[in-house]
XYZ file of C-alpha atoms in Angstrom:
593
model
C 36.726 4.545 45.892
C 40.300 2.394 45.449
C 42.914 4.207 44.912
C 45.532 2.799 42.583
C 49.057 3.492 43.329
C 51.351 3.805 40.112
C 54.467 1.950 41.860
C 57.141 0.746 39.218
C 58.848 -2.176 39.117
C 62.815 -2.068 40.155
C 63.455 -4.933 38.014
C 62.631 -2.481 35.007
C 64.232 0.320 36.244
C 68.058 0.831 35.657
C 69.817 3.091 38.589
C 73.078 2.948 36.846
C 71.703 4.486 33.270
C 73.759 7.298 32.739
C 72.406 9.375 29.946
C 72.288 9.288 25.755
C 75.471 10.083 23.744
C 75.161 11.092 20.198
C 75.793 9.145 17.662
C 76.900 11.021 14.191
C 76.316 7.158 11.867
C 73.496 8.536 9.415
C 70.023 6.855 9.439
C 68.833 5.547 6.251
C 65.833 7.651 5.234
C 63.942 6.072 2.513
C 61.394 8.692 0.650
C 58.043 8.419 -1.411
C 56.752 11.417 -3.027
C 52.919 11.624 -3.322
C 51.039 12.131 -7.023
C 49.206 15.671 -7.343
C 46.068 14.050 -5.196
C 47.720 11.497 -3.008
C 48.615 14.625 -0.448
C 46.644 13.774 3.125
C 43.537 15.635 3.988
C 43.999 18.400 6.533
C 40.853 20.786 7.819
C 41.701 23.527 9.835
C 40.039 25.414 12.309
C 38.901 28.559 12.535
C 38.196 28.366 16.678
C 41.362 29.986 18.084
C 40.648 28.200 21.538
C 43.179 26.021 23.387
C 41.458 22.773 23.346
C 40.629 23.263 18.978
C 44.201 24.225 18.663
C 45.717 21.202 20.679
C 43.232 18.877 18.843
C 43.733 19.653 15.568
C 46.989 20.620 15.636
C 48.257 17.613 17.441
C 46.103 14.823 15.857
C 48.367 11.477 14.829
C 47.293 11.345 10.820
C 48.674 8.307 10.222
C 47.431 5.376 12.046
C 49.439 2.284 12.355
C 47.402 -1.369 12.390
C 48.599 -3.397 15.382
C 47.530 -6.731 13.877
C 49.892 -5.789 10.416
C 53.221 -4.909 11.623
C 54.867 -2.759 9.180
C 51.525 -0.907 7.513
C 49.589 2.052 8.654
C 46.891 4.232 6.591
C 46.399 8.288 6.318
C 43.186 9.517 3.902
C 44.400 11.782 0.927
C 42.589 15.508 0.023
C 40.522 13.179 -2.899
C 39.202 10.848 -0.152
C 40.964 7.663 -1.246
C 41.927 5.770 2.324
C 45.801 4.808 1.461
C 48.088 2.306 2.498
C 51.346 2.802 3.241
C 53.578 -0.412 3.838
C 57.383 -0.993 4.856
C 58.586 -4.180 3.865
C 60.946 -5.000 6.105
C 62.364 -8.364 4.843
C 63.439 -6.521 1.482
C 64.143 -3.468 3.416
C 61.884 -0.701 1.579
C 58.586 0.911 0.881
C 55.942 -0.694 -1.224
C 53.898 1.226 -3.543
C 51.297 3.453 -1.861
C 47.930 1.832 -2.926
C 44.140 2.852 -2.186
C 42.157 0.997 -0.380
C 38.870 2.320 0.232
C 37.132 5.386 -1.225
C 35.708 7.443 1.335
C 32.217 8.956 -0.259
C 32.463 12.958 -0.958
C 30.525 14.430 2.149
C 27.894 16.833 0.900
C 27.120 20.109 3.294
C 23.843 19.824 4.983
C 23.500 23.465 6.336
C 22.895 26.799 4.546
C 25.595 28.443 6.134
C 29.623 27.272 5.256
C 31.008 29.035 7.526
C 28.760 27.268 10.121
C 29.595 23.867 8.631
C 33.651 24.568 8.194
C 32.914 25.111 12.371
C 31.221 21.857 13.181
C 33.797 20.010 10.704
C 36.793 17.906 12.087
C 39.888 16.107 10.509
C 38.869 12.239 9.729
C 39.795 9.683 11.616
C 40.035 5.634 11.899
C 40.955 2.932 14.101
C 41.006 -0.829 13.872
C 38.996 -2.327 17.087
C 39.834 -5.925 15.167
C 41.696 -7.680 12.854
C 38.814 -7.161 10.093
C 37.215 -4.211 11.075
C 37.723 -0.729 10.631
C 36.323 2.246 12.247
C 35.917 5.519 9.621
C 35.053 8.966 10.399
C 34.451 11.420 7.886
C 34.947 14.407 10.661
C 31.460 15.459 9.451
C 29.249 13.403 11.888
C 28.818 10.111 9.751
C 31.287 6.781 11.111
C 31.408 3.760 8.698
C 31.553 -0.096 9.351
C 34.643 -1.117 7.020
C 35.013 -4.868 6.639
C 38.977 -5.277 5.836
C 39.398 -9.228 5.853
C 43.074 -10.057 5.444
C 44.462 -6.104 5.239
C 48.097 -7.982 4.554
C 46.996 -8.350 1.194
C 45.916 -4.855 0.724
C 42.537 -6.044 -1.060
C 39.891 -3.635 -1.296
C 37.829 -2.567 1.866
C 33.933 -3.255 1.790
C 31.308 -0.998 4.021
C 29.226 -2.767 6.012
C 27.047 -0.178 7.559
C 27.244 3.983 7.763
C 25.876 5.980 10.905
C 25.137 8.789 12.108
C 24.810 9.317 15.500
C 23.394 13.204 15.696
C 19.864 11.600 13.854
C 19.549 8.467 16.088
C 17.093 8.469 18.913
C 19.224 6.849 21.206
C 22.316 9.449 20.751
C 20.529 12.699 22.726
C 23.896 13.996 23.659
C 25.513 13.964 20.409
C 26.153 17.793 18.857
C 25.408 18.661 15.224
C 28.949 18.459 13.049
C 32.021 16.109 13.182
C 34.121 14.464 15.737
C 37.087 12.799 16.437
C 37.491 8.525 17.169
C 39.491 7.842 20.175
C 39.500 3.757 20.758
C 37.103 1.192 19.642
C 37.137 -2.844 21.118
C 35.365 -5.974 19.183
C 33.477 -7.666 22.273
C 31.451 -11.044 21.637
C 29.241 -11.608 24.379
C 26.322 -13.911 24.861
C 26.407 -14.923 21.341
C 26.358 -10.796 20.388
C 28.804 -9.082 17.818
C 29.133 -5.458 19.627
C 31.379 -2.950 18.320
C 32.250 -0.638 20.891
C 33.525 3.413 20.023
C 34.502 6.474 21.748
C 34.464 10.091 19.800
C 35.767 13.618 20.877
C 33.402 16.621 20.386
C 34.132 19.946 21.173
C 31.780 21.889 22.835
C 32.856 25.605 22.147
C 31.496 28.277 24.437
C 31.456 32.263 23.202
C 32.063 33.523 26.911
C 33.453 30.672 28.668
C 36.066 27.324 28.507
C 35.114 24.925 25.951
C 33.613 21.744 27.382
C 34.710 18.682 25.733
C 32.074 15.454 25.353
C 32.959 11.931 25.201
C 30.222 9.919 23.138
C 30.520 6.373 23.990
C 28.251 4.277 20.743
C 27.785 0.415 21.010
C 27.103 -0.938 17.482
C 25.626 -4.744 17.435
C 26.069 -6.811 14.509
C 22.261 -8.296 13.200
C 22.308 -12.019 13.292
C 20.368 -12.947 9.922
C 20.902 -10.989 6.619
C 23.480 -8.805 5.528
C 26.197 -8.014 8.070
C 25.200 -4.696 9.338
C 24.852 -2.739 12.376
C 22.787 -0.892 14.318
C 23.237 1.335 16.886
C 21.841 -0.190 20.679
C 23.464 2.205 23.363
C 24.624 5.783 23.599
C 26.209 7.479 26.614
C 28.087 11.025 26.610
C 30.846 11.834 29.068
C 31.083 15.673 29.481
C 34.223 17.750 31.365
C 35.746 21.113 31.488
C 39.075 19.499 30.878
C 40.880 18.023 27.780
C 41.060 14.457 27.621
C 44.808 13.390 27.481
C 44.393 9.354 27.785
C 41.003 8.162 26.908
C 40.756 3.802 26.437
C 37.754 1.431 26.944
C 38.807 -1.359 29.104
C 39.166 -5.118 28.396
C 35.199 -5.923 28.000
C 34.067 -2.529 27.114
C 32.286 -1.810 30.654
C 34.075 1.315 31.898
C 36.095 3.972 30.504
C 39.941 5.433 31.744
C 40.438 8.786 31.275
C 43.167 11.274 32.333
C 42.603 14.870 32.654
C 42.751 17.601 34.580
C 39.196 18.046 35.317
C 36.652 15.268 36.317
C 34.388 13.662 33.559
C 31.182 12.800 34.757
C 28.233 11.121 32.475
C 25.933 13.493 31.410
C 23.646 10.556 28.951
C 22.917 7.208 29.030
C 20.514 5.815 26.773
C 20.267 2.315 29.031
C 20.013 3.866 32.478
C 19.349 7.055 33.472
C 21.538 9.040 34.660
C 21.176 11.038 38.212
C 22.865 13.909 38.508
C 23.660 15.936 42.115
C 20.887 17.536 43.469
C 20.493 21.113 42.079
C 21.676 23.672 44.666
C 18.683 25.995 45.804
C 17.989 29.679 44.215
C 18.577 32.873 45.974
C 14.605 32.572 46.306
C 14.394 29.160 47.769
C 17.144 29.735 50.420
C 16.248 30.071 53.907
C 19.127 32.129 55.374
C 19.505 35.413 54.830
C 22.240 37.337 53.626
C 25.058 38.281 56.139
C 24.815 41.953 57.158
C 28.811 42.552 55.283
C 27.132 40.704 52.364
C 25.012 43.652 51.792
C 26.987 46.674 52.599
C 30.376 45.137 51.828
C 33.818 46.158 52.913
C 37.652 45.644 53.004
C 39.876 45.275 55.761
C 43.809 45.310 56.590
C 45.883 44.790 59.386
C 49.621 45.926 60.401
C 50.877 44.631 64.060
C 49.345 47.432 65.532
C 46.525 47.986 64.577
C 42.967 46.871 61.753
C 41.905 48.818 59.284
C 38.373 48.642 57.970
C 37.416 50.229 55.017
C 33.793 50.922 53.510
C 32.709 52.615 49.751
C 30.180 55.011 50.695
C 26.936 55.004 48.574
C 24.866 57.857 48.710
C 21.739 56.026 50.054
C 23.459 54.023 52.970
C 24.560 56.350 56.457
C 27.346 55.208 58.226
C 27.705 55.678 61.980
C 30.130 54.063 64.444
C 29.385 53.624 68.555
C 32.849 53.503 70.233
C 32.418 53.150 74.096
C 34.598 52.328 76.821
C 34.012 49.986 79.846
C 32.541 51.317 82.654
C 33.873 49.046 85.296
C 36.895 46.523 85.041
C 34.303 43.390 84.530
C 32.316 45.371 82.052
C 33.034 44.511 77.945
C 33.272 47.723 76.014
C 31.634 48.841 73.230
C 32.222 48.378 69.465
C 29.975 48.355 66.955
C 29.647 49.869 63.217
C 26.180 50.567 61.739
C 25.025 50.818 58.237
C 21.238 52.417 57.818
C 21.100 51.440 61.682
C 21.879 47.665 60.509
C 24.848 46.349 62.812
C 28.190 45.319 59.911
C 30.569 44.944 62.868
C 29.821 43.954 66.489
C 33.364 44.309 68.538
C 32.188 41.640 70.789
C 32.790 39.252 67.623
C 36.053 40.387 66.817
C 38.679 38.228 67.147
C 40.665 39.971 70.458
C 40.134 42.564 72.033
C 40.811 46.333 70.526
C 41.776 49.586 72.210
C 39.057 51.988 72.094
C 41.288 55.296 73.173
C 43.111 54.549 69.996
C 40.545 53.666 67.824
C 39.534 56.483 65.364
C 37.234 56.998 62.139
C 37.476 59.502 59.177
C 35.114 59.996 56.463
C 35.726 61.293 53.130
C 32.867 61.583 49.868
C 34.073 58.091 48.511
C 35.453 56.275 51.621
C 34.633 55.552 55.412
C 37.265 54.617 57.112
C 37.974 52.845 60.633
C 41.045 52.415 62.700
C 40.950 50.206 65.616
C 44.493 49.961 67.690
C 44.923 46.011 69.259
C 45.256 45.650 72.700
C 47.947 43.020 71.749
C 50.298 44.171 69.527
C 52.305 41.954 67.336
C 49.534 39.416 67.014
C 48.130 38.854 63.508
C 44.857 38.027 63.192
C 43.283 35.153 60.696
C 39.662 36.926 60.822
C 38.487 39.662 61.644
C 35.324 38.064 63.075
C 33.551 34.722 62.301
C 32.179 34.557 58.516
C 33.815 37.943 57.863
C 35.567 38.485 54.691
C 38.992 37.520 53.655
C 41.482 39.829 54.489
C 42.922 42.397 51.936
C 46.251 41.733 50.245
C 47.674 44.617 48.310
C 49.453 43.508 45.369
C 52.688 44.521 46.764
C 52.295 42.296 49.686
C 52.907 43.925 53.311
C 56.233 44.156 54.691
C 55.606 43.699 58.266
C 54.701 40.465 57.515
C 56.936 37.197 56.521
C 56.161 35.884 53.543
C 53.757 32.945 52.707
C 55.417 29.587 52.867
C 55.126 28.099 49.066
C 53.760 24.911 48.534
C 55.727 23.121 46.288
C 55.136 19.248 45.520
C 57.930 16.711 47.050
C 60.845 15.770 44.858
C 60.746 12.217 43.811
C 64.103 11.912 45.519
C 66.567 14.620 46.619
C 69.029 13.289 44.093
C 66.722 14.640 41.511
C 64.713 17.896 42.496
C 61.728 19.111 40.031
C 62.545 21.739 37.610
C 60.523 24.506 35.484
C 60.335 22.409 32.768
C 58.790 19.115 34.763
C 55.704 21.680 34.810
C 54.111 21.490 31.276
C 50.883 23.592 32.986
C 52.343 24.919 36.112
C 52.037 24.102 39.286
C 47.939 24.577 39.785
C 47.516 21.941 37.450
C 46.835 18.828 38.650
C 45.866 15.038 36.483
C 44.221 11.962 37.282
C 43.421 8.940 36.080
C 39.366 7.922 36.429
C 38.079 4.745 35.483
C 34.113 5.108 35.138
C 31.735 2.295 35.148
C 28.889 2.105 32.532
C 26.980 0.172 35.270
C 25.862 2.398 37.717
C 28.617 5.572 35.911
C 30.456 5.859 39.410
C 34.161 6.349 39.882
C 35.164 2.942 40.735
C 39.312 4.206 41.049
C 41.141 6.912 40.335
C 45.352 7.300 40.096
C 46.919 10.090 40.949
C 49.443 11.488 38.303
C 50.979 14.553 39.565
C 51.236 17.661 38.147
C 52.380 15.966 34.735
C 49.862 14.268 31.732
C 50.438 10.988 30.477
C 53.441 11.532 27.922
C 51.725 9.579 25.308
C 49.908 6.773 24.423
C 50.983 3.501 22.512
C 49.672 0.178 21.349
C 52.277 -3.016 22.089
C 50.353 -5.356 21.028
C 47.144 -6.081 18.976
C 43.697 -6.726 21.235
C 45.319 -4.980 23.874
C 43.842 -1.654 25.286
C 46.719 0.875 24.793
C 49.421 1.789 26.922
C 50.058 5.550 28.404
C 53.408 6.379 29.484
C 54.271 8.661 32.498
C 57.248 10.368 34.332
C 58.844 8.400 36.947
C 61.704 10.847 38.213
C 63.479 10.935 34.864
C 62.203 7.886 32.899
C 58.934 6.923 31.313
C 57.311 3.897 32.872
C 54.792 2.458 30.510
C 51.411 0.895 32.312
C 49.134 -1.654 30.929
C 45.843 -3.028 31.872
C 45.585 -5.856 32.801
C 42.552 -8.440 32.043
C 39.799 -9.218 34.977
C 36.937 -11.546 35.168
C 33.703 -10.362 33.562
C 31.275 -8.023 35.569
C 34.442 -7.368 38.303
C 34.488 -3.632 38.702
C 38.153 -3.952 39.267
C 41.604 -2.247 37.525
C 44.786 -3.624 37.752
C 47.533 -1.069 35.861
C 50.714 -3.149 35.257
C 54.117 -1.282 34.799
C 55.131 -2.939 30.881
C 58.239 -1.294 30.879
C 60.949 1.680 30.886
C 62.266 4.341 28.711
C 65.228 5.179 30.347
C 65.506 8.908 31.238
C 62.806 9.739 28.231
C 60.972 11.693 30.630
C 64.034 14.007 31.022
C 65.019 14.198 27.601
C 61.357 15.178 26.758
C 60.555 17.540 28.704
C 63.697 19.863 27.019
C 62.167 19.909 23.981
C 59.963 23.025 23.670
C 59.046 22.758 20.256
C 57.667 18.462 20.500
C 54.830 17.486 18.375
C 54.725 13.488 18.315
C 55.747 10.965 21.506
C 55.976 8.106 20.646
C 58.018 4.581 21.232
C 58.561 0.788 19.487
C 56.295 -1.942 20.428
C 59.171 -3.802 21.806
C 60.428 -0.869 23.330
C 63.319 -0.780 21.752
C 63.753 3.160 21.434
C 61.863 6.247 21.829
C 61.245 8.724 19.713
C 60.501 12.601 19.938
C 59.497 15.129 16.496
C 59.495 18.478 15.783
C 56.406 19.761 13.491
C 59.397 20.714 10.803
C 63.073 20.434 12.255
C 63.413 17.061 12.709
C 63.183 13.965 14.899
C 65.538 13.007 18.104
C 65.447 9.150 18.456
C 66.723 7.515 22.148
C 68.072 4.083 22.037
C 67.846 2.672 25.262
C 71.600 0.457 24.385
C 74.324 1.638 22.958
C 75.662 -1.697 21.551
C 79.016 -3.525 22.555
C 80.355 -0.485 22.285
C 78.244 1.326 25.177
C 77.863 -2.018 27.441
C 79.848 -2.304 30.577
C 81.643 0.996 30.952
C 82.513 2.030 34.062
C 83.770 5.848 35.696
C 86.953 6.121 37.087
C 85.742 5.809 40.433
C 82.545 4.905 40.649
C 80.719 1.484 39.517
C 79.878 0.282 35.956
C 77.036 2.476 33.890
C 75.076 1.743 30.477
C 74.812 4.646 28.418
C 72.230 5.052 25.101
C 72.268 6.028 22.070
C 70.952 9.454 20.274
C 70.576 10.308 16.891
C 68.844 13.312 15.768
C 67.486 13.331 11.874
C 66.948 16.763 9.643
C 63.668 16.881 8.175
C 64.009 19.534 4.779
C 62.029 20.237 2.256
C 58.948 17.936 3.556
C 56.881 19.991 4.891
C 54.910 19.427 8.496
C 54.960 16.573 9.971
C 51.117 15.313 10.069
C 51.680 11.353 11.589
C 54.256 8.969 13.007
C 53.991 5.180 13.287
C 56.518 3.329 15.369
C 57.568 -0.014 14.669
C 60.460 -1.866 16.122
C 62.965 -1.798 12.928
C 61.368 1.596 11.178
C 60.270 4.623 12.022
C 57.151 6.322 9.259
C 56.340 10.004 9.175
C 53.559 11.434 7.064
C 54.519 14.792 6.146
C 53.070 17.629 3.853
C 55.183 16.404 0.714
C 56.997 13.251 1.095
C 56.561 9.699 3.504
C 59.934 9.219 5.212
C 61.120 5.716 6.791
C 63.864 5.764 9.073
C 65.362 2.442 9.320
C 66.624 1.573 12.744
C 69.617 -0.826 13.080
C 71.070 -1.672 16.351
């Protein structure tokens, strides 16, 4: 399996950038208040795990078209799909105007509170320039046909799934889910809409297992243009996806998690899982004699302690002899209902038998056994024994464990607490997984931090996930290969200077995000407001230099109060405005240089 090494370019980079500085000039914040039923849809969930909170909670409501710069879309709590548009050669907001009325989703079960479970927030995504993907968050995905959507005519359906009461989608769960990507592929004269959707998979006693549900729609070649599902496969993992694309020609997935994803369903090939491990009745070996009368044991310089808990149907006896002769071994060994638990000629060195004692109490059995070499620690106590022992508060005689901590990126620059959003254990990687055969073709490693986010430059493209690079955010893009080549080439796109640093301080983040020309980033708050980092300063920031050092470039910061708004539910991103949905009002920050 290739490994792909995430190496930025130095041409992007910038050694001498030497922070933000805060600018007080005021933003321009233009506002539209929403009508009585123009307010965007929210459902909320009633699972209190992590992985419902973070999706939920941390979906991007308002969805920005690549191929219209300047318009993005959010569904109000009446199911009207609206358009929200910044026109930026006049410099303000047009009108907020419907576009497509999403049909009122009747409940199919008996039981609501079963069906308020199984429901998600809707969702869209634009795989072309005149299609668009539509989930109700109820199961059912729609076809739209958009045409020209710079117009802002009226949206037609052109076909309405749903993939639960398909043959061909065996994996799919009753209720909702959530799109994640979608790509328009023509091949061999075929119109195939390609789809990815989150479920949940919500456990009572255990983590939740999240499924990936990768549909292929094909367009039918006489009659009306509709389509029909042809393929189904389902992804499944114990981890949370946190970068999930299709790649150029829709024949492999990249995901990032913390956990593997494996396919669990393919409705073109079958999938063949590892072999199942054999049952306590199928295996050969029998248990190790510790295995069934277990025990516990310690050691100090001196000596090892062993320690059984007695059981009133097992009889514990020890045979402790000396050698007879100075070429004959001694004798060591511990019996449990006359089956041998410890044979001293397995131990690991040799023990003193003068000092070796036992006691025996009516809840312990205890055993004593003085080393012939003091000072020596032993790693086992005999070969396939148990671990040893650690009382909480650690042993004294001995020096403490060395911790493994991951390298610095430089020494300039050591890690902090707060470059560990899930601690230290945690570790992410990026997978790309073929649909061919549904191997691992590569994998990138990505440290003990997730991709920071996830951004579209520019329209056709799959997106592009930024990650920390010391204290900046390197953005990676993949890059086109040749049809059928199970190959992936990641392609560092470009740098937000020191984002990565200014990020990770902000405790209370909701949306990442950054321009298409990469002109700033930006990071908001659910309510306070939003912190915006302009990678230039202007003239005014250009070309200064320290007093004894060499010339530095500096950015720009500007922070924006959000009252009286609400939540923030969405951002979009463009390269002269910044749009936030909120609970009351749309906001557009205009961005000068």
């Amino acid at each position: 399996m290739p490994h792909i090494e995430l190496r930025p370019d130095q041409k992007l980079l910038k050694p001498n950038f030497d922070g933000y500085k805060l600018s007080l000039e005021p933003v321009p914040v233009l506002s539209t208040e929403f009508s009585p039923t123009s307010h965007p849809h929210r459902v909320k969930t009633n699972d209190c795990s992590y992985y419902h909170a973070r999706l939920f909670g941390m979906q991007n409501h308002l969805v920005r078209d690549p191929w219209a710069p300047g318009q993005c879309y959010y569904l109000d709590s009446i199911g009207l799909l609206q358009r929200v548009c910044y026109d930026s050669a006049q410099g303000r907001m047009l009108p907020i105007a419907a576009v497509y009325k999403l049909p009122t989703v009747a409940s199919n079960g008996s039981n609501g509170e079963e069906d308020a479970a199984a429901r998600y927030n809707c969702s869209l995504l634009f795989p072309s320039e005149h299609h668009c993907l539509l989930s109700d968050g109820c199961g059912t995905v729609r076809v739209l046909e958009t045409g020209d959507r710079t117009t802002g005519r009226e949206w037609k359906a052109q076909s309405t799934l749903r993939p639960v009461e398909h043959n061909l989608a065996q994996g799919v769960l009753p209720g909702g889910d959530v799109l994640l990507d979608g790509r328009y592929v023509v091949r061999d004269g075929k119109r195939l809409l390609h789809f990815l959707t989150l479920q949940l998979d919500g456990q009572p006693e255990a983590k939740s297992k999240c499924l990936l549900h990768w549909h292929t729609l094909e367009q039918q070649q006489s009659g009306p243009p509709a389509w029909t599902l042809c393929a189904s496969r389902t992804l499944a993992s114990n981890g949370y996806p946190r970068f999930c694309a299709l790649d150029y020609h829709a024949a492999a997935v990249l995901v990032a998690s913390d956990q593997p994803y494996r396919f669990a369903y393919d409705s073109e090939r079958p999938v063949v899982g590892p072999e199942p491990k054999p049952t306590e009745s199928e295996s050969v070996d029998a248990p190790a004699a510790w295995e069934q009368f277990p025990f516990r044991w310690t050691q100090t310089p001196d000596e090892v302690n062993v320690t059984f808990d007695k059981h009133k149907d097992v009889q514990y006896r020890v045979v402790c002899e000396p050698s007879s002769g100075p070429n004959e071994p001694s004798l060591l060994q511990v019996f449990a209902n006359d089956t041998v638990v410890i044979d001293g000629a397995q131990l690991f060195a040799a023990i003193d038998h003068d000092s070796t004692t036992w006691s025996m109490d009516p809840k312990l059995f205890d055993i004593a056994m003085g080393k012939q070499q003091p000072g020596v620690m032993w790693p086992f106590l005999f070969p396939g024994a148990p671990d040893e022992a650690v009382s909480e508060a650690g042993d004294a005689s001995r020096p403490p464990p060395d911790v493994d901590l991951p390298p610095a990126p430089n020494l300039s620059a050591p890690l902090e607490p707060c470059d560990f959003e899930s601690g230290q254990d945690t570790y992410y990687t990026l997978e790309r997984l073929s649909a061919a055969d549904h191997t691992v073709t590569h994998t990138a490693s990505l440290g003990h931090g997730p991709p920071l986010f996830a951004v579209t430059l520019r329209a056709g493209l799959p997106a592009t996930f930024a990650t920390r690079h010391d204290v900046d955010a390197c953005l990676w893009q993949l890059q086109p290969v040749p049809l059928g080549a199970e190959d992936c080439r990641l392609q560092h796109e470009g740098t937000l200077h020191a984002f990565g640093y200014v990020q990770a301080s902000k405790r209370q983040q909701k949306y990442l995000g950054c321009a298409p020309d990469l002109g700033y980033g930006v990071v908001c708050e659910s309510h306070r407001g939003v912190y915006l980092y302009k990678g230039s300063y202007g003239a005014s920031g250009a070309g200064l230099r320290n007093r004894t050092g060499a010339q530095v470039t500096i950015g720009q910061h500007q922070f924006v109060s959000l009252k009286d708004v609400g939540e923030v539910l969405g951002i979009a991103c463009e390269n002269d405005v910044l749009i936030l949905l909120a609970e009351k009002a749309i906001l557009a920050l205009q961005l000068t240089d």
